[in-house]
XYZ file of C-alpha atoms in Angstrom:
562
model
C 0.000 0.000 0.000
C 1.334 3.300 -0.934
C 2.334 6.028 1.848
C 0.946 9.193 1.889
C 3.406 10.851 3.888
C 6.412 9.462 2.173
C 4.884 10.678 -1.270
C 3.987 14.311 0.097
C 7.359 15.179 1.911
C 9.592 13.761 -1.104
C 7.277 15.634 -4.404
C 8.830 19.129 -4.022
C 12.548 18.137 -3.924
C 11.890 15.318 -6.602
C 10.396 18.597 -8.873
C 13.177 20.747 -8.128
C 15.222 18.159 -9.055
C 13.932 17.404 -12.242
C 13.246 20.473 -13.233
C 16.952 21.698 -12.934
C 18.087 18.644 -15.091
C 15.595 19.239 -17.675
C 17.012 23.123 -18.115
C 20.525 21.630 -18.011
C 19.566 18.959 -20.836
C 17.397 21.771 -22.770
C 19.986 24.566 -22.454
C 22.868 22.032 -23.724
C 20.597 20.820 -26.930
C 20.429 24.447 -27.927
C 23.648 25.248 -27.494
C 24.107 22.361 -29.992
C 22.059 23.289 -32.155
C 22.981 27.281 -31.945
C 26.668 25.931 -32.613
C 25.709 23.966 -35.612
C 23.384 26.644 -36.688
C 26.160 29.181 -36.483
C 28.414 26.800 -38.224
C 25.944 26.607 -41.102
C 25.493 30.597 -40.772
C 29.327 31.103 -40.867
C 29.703 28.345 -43.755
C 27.384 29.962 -46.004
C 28.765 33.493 -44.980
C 31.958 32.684 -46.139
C 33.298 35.078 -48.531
C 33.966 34.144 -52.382
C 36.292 35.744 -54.173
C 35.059 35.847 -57.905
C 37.938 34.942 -60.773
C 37.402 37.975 -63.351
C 38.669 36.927 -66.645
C 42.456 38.957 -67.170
C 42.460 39.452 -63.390
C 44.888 38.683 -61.033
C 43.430 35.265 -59.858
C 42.835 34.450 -63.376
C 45.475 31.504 -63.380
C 43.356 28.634 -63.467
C 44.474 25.910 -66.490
C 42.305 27.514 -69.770
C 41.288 23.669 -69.922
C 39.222 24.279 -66.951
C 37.342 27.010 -68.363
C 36.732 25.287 -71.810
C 38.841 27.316 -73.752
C 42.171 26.288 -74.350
C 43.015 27.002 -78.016
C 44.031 24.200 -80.911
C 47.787 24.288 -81.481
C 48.067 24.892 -85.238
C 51.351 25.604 -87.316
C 50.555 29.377 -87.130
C 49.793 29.888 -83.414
C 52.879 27.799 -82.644
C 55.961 29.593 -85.098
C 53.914 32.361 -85.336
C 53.433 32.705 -89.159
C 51.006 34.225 -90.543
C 47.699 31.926 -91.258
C 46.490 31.228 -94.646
C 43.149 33.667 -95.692
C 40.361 32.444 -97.017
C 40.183 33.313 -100.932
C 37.670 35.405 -101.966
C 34.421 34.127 -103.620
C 35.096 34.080 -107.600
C 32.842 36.760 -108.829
C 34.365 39.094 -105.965
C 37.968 38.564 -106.915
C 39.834 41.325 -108.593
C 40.897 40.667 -112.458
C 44.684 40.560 -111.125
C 44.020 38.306 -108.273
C 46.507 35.372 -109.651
C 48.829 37.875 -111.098
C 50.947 37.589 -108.196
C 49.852 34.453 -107.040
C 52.461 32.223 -105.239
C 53.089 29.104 -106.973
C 56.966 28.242 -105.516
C 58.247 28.133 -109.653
C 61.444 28.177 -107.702
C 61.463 25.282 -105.167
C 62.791 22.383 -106.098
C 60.922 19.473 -106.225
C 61.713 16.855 -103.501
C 61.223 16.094 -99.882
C 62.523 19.013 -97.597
C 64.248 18.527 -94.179
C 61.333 18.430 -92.531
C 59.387 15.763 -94.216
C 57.106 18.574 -96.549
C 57.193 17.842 -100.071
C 57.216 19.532 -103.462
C 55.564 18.252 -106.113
C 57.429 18.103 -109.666
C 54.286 19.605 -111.142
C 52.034 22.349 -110.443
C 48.025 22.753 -109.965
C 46.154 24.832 -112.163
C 45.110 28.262 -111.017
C 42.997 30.797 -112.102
C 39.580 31.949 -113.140
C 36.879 29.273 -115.076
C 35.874 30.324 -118.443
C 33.503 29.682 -120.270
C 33.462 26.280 -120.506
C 34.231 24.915 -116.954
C 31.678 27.862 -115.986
C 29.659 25.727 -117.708
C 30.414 22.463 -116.541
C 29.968 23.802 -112.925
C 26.786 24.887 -113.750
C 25.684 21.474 -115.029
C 27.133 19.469 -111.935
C 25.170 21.769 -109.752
C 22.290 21.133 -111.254
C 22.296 17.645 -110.338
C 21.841 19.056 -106.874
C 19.110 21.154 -107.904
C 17.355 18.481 -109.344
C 18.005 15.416 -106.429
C 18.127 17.206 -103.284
C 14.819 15.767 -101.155
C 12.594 18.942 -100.441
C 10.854 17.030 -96.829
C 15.021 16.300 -95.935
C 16.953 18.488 -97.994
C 19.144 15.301 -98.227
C 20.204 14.650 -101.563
C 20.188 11.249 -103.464
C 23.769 9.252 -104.064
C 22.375 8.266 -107.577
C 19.868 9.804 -109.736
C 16.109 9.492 -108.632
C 17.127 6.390 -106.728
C 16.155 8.278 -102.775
C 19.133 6.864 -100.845
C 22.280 8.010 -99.717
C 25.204 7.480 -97.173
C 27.415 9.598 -95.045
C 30.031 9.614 -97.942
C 27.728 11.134 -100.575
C 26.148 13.471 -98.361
C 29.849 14.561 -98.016
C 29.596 15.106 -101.288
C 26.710 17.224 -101.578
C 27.749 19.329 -98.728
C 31.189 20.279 -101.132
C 29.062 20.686 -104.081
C 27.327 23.182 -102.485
C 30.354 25.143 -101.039
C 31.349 24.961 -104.406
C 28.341 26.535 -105.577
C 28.455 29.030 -103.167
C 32.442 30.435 -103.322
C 31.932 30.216 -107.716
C 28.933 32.555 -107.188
C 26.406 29.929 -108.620
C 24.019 30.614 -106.066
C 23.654 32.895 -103.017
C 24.050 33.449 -99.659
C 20.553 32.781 -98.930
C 19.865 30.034 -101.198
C 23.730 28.451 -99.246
C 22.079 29.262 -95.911
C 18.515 27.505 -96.552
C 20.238 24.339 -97.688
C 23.167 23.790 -95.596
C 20.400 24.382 -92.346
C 18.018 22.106 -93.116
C 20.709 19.220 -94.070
C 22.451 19.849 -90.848
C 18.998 19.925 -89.201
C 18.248 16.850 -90.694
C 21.689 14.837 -90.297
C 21.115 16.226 -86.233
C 17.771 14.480 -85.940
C 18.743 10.968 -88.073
C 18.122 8.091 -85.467
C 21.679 6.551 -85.214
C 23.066 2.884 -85.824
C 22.196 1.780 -81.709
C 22.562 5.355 -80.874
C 26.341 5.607 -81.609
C 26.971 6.783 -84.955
C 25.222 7.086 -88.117
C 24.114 4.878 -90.196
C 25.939 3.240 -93.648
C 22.563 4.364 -95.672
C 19.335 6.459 -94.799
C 16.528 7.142 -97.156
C 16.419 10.403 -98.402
C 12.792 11.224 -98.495
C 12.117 10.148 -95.073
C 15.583 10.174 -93.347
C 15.050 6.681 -92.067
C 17.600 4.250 -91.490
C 17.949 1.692 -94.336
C 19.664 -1.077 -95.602
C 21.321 -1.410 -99.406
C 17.926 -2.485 -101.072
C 16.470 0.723 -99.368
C 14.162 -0.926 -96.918
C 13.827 -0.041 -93.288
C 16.800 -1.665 -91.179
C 20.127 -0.766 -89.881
C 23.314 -2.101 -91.222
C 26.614 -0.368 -88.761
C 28.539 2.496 -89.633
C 31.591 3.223 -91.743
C 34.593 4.944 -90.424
C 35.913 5.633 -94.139
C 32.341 7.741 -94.893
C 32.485 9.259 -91.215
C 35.815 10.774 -92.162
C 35.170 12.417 -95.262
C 32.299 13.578 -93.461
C 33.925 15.591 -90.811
C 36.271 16.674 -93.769
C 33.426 18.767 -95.271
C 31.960 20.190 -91.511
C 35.285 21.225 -90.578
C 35.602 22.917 -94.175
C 32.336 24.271 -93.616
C 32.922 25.418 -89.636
C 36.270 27.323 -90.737
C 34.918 28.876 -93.753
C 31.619 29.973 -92.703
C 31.806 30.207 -88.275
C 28.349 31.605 -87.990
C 27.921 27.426 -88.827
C 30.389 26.574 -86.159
C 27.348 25.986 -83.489
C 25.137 24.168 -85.323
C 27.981 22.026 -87.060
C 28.996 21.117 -83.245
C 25.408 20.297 -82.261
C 25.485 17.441 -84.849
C 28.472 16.046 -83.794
C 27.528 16.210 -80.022
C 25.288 14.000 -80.451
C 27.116 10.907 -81.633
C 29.005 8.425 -79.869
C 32.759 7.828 -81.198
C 33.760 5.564 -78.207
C 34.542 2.550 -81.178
C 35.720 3.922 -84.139
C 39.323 4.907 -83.011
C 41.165 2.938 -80.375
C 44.006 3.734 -78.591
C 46.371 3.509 -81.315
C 44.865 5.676 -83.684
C 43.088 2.798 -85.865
C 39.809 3.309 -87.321
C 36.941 0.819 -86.792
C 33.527 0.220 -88.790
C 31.041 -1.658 -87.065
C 28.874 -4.244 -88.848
C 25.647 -6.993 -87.640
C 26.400 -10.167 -87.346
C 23.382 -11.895 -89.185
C 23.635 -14.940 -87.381
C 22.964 -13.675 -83.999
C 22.066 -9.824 -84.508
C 24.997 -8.392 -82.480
C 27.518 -5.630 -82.935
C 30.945 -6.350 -84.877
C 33.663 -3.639 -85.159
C 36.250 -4.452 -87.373
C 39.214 -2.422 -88.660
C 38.575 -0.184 -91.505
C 40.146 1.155 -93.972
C 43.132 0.789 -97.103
C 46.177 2.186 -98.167
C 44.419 5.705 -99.713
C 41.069 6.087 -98.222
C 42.265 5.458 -94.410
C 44.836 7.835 -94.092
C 42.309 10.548 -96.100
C 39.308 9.460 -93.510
C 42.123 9.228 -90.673
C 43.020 13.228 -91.065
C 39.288 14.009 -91.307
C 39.120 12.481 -87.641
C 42.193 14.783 -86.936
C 40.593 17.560 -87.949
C 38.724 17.381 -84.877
C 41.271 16.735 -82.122
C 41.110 12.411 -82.549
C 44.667 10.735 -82.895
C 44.286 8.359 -85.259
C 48.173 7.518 -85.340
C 48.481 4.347 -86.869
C 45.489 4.712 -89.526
C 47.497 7.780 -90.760
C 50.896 6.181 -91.394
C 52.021 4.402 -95.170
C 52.674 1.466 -93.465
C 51.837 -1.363 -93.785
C 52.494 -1.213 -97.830
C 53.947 -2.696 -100.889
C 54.893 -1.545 -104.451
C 53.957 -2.782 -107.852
C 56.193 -1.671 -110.311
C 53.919 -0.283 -113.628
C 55.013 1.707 -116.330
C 58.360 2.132 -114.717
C 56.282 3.535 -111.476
C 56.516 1.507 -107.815
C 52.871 2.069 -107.466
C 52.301 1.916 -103.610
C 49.273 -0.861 -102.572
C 48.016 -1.803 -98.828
C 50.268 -4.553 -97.582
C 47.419 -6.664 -96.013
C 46.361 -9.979 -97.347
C 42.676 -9.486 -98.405
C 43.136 -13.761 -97.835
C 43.630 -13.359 -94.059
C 42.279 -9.178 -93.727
C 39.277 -9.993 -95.806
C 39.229 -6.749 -96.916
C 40.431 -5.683 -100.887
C 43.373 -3.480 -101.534
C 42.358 -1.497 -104.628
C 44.435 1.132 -105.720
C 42.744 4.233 -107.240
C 43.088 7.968 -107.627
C 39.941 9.342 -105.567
C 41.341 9.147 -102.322
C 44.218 10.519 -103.605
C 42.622 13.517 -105.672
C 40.532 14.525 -102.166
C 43.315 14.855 -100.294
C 45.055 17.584 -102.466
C 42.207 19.141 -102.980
C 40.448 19.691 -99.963
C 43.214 19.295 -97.877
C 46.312 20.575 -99.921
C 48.140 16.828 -98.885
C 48.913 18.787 -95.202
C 48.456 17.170 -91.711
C 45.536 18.528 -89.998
C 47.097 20.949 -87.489
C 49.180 22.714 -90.907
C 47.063 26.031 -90.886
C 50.180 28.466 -92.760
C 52.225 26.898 -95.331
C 51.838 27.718 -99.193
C 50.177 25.525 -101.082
C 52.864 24.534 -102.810
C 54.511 22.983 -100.105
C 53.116 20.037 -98.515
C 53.556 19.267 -94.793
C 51.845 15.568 -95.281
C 54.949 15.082 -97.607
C 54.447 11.023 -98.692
C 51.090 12.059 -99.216
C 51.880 14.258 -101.754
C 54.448 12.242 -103.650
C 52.727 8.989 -103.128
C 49.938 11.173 -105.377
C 52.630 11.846 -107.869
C 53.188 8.365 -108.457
C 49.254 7.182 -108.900
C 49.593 10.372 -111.232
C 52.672 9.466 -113.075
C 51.301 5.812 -113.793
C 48.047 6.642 -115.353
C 50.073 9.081 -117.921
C 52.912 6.847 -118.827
C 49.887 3.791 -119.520
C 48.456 6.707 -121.496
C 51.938 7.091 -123.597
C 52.454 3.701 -124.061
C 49.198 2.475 -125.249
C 46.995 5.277 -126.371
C 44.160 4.280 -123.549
C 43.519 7.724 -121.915
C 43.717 6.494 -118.166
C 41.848 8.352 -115.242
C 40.619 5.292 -112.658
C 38.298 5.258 -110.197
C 35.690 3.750 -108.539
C 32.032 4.428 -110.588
C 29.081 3.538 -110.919
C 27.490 1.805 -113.631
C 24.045 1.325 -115.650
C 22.688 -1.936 -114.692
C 24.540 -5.118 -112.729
C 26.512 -5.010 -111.298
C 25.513 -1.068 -110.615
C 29.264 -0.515 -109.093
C 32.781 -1.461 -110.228
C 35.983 -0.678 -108.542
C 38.265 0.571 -111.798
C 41.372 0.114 -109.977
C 45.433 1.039 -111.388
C 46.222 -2.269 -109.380
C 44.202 -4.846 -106.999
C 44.317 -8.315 -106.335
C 48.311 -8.615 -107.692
C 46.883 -7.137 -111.574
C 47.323 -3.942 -112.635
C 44.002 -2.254 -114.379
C 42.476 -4.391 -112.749
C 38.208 -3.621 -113.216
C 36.316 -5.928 -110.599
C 33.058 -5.588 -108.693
C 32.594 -5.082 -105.193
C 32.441 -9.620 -105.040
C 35.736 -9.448 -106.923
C 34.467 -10.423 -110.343
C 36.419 -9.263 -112.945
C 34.372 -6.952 -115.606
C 37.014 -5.310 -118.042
C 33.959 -4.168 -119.987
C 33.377 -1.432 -117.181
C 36.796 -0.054 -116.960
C 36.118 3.920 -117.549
C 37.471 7.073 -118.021
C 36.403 8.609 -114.891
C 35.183 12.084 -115.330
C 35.839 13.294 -111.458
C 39.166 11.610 -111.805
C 40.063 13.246 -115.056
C 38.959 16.831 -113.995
C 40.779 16.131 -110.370
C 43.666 15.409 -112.331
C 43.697 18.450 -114.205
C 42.940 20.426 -111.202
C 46.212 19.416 -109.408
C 48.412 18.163 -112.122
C 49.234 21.520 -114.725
C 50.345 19.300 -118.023
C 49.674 18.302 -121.109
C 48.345 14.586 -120.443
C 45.535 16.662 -118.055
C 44.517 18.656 -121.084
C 44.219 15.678 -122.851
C 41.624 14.582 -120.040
C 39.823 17.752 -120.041
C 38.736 17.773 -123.760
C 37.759 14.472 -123.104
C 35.204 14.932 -120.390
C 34.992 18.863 -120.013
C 31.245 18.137 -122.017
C 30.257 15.300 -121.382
C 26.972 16.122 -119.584
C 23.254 16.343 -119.670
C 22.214 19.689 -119.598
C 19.115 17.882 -117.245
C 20.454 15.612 -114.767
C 24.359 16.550 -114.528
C 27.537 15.286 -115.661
C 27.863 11.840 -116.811
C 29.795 9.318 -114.747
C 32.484 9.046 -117.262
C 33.484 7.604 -121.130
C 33.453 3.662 -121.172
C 37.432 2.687 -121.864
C 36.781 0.001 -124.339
C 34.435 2.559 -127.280
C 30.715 1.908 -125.246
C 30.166 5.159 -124.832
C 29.609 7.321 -122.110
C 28.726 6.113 -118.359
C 24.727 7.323 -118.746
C 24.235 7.588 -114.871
C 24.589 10.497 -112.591
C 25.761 10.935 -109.256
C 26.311 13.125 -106.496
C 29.885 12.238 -105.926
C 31.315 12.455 -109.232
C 29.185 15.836 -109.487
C 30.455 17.136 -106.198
C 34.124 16.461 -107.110
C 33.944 17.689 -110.208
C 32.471 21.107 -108.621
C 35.495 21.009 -106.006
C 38.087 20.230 -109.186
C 36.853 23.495 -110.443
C 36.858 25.451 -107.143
C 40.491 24.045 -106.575
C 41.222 25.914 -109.768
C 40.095 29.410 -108.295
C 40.500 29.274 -104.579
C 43.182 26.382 -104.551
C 43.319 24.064 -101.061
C 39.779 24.166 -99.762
C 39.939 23.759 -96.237
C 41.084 26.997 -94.598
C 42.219 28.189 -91.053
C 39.686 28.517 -87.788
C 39.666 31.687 -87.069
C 37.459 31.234 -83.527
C 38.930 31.529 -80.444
C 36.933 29.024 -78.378
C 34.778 26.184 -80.191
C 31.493 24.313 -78.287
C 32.909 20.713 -79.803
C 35.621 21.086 -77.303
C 33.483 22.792 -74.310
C 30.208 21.391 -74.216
C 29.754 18.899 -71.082
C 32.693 19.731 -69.352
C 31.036 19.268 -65.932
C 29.992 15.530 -66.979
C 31.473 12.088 -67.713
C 29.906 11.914 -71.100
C 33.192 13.853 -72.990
C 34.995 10.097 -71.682
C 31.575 8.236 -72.514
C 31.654 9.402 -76.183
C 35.674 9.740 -76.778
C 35.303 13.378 -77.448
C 39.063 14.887 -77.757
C 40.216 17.823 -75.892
C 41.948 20.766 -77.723
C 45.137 19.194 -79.766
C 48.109 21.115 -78.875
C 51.619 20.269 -80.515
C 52.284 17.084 -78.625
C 48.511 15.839 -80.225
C 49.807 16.416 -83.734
C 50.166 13.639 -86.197
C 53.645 13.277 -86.727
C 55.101 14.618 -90.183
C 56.752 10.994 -91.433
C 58.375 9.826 -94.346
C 57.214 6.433 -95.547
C 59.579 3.387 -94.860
C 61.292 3.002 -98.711
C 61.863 6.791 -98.797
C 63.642 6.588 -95.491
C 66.289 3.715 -96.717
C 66.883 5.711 -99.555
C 67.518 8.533 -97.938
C 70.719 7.133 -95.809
């Protein structure tokens, strides 16, 4: 039973008690809490000292802030950068009087691995008949560029294309453009809605675009033109970024919305860490993903600097090696050393890779923004050219065939030959993409024959010329070329051959084509900086000196050299 008393005499002490702990316990949790209140307080008081841009504290790496420049040839020995030409109808009537063309260097490799070719390009204003013939291979644009796309079709009214065509298209209408076919405006309304277009193509498993789209619909197709996805192709992805950096330099109110585009792709496996170039492929046996090396003597070192162009080191797809020589004509034509037996992949020899790389690119390495254009810094390049050059005119003075090879396309099966100078251990060798052999098909190439005369000043080129200078329909654009064997002429039309024939004939005005950045920060190399997906995607940082591909000479020119 509970006492009273007990309970009455011990309640006010008890209280007291209590109470005085209770303060104690509440005045200690606020001091806590005032402490880590005024801990917050100070931490957010804190003062920052902003970093003003040319201020004192303004010493943080320019890498950090997204805009550490590209080391180029000019910014490093401080020469002066090469100027864009002026568009045709806006040159003065003495603009080549006084034109540099080095009639005084020797020919030869220099010190420093440049070379000088033993002949000249052509230079100067069109007349009337390449005037002409511009206008014609323009018009093939005109005629098959997709109004719902604005992409334009690889062959006639057939509404397909790939990466490497649309390449093609895009120089056609530079061309166009800088020989004062068309306008600003009319250059402006096409060039935005392709790159709008090429920005919202659905890519091959969301890394890169696809080998073939439809042009009417910009869906993903295969080779018959029916809905499917076949991989991607390194080779087309590099003349591709050719012809955006081309366009980016030459026109930077483009530079955003050429950037956009390429932020959106994924180029974590089409260069490894060696510099080689992969194309990816489906298995059709179980539907997966194959990536497989890409790329020949010729074509991979052209695609390989078009991946330089924007800060990738593709080392090894750039170098001569591995290679082998076929003597021809007195010429040690230079083939891809691989075995097509073990490689499975054909070595054919031909002049368009060739003829794109001294034209667009002036045979320089990608970070060469000052020398003359006379003088080439990508010097095996250029004398490698020579020799596909040299061989076609000596067949041409021993046998009467005019000789101008190239890939084409044809009327009918097989609808595409490679017209090679040397495959599969035969020179003139004329085979379809299954290796058949169809001499029937071997052509007179009309891109290769004006590409020729465009870089190559002589008397065989002239001889070319005549022979393909006309040889259009006034409707549909120049014909593919003149059969080599008395059929006739090549009755198809397509945007390649068009578009190289229209940069042939801007070479001849403006000379190199690609010309110097003159931005000072660029959103390729800024864009995500705060997140992993710049290492997700492989995008490069700036190149500076130590990025550049190195100016070599090829293997056999070494060991004659010592």
């Amino acid at each position: 039973m509970r006492n009273p008393s007990r309970a009455s005499t011990a309640s006010p002490v008890f209280g007291v008690f209590v109470l005085c702990v209770s303060l104690l316990a509440f005045a200690a949790i606020a001091y806590g809490v005032g402490m880590s209140a005024r801990h917050i307080f100070l931490q957010q008081e804190e003062e920052i000292t902003p970093i003003i841009a040319g201020g004192e504290l303004d010493d943080i790496p320019a890498l950090m802030r997204g805009n550490l420049p590209t080391s180029t040839t000019s910014r490093d020995k401080n020469d002066p950068a090469r100027i864009k030409p002026p568009r045709m109808c806006e040159m003065p009537k003495t603009y080549f009087d006084d034109l540099d063309m080095g009639e005084n260097a020797a020919s030869g490799y220099t010190r420093r691995n440049e070379y000088v070719r033993k002949y000249r390009a052509r230079r100067g204003f069109l007349n009337q008949r390449e005037l002409r013939a511009a206008k014609v291979a323009w018009h093939y644009f005109e005629k098959f560029t997709q109004e719902t796309t604005g992409l334009a079709n690889s062959v006639g009214n057939y509404p397909s294309t790939t990466l490497w065509d649309t390449a093609s298209y895009i120089a056609g209408l530079v061309a166009a453009f800088e020989l004062c076919l068309i306008e600003k405006p009319e250059f402006d309304r096409r060039i935005t809605q392709l790159l709008t277009t090429i920005k919202t193509l659905e890519l091959f498993r969301k890394e890169l675009p696809n080998k073939v789209y439809h042009t009417k619909t910009g869906a993903k197709v295969d080779y018959t033109n029916k809905p499917g996805e076949i991989g991607f192709s390194a080779l087309d992805i590099g003349r591709f970024l050719v012809w955006l950096r081309i366009c980016k330099n030459r026109y930077p109110y483009l530079a955003n919305t050429i950037d956009s585009v390429l932020l959106k792709w994924d180029f974590s496996n089409v260069i490894d860490e060696e510099g080689l170039l992969f194309g990816a492929f489906v298995d059709k046996k179980t539907g997966e993903t194959v990536y497989a090396q890409e790329g020949r003597l010729g074509y991979e070192e052209y695609a390989a600097k078009g991946f330089a162009l924007w800060g990738f080191r593709p080392l090894l797809a750039h170098r001569a090696e591995p290679f082998l020589t076929a003597s021809i004509f007195g010429i040690q034509v230079p083939y891809d050393g691989r075995d097509p037996r073990v490689f499975h992949s054909q070595n054919y020899v031909v002049t368009e890779s060739y003829l794109q790389d001294g034209l667009e690119l002036g045979f320089d390495l990608p970070h060469d923004d000052s020398t003359p254009d006379w003088l080439n810094s990508d010097g095996w390049r250029a004398e490698f050219a020579d020799r596909i050059y040299q061989v076609q005119e000596n067949r041409w003075r021993h046998t009467g065939f005019m000789t101008a090879r190239s890939e084409h396309n044809v009327k009918g099966p097989p609808y595409f030959t490679y017209d090679t100078i040397f495959s599969d251990g035969y020179p003139w060798n004329t085979v379809t993409p299954r290796g058949d052999f169809v001499p029937d098909h071997a052509a007179v190439s009309a891109k290769a024959a004006l590409g020729l005369w465009a870089l190559w000043d002589t008397e065989y080129t002239n001889v070319l010329y005549d022979a393909v200078i006309e040889l259009y329909d006034p409707e549909n654009g120049m014909f593919e070329g003149l059969y080599e064997r008395g059929q006739g002429r090549v009755e198809i039309f397509t945007a390649n051959n068009n578009g190289i024939i229209l940069t042939s004939l801007l070479h001849k005005v403006q000379g190199t084509i690609l010309t110097p950045y003159t931005g000072k920060t660029e959103v390729w190399y800024t864009a995500f900086r705060d997140q992993d997906i710049r290492v997700r995607r492989n995008y490069p940082d700036p190149p500076q000196k130590s990025d550049w591909l190195p100016a070599l000479r090829h293997s056999v020119q070494e060991r004659l050299d010592f």
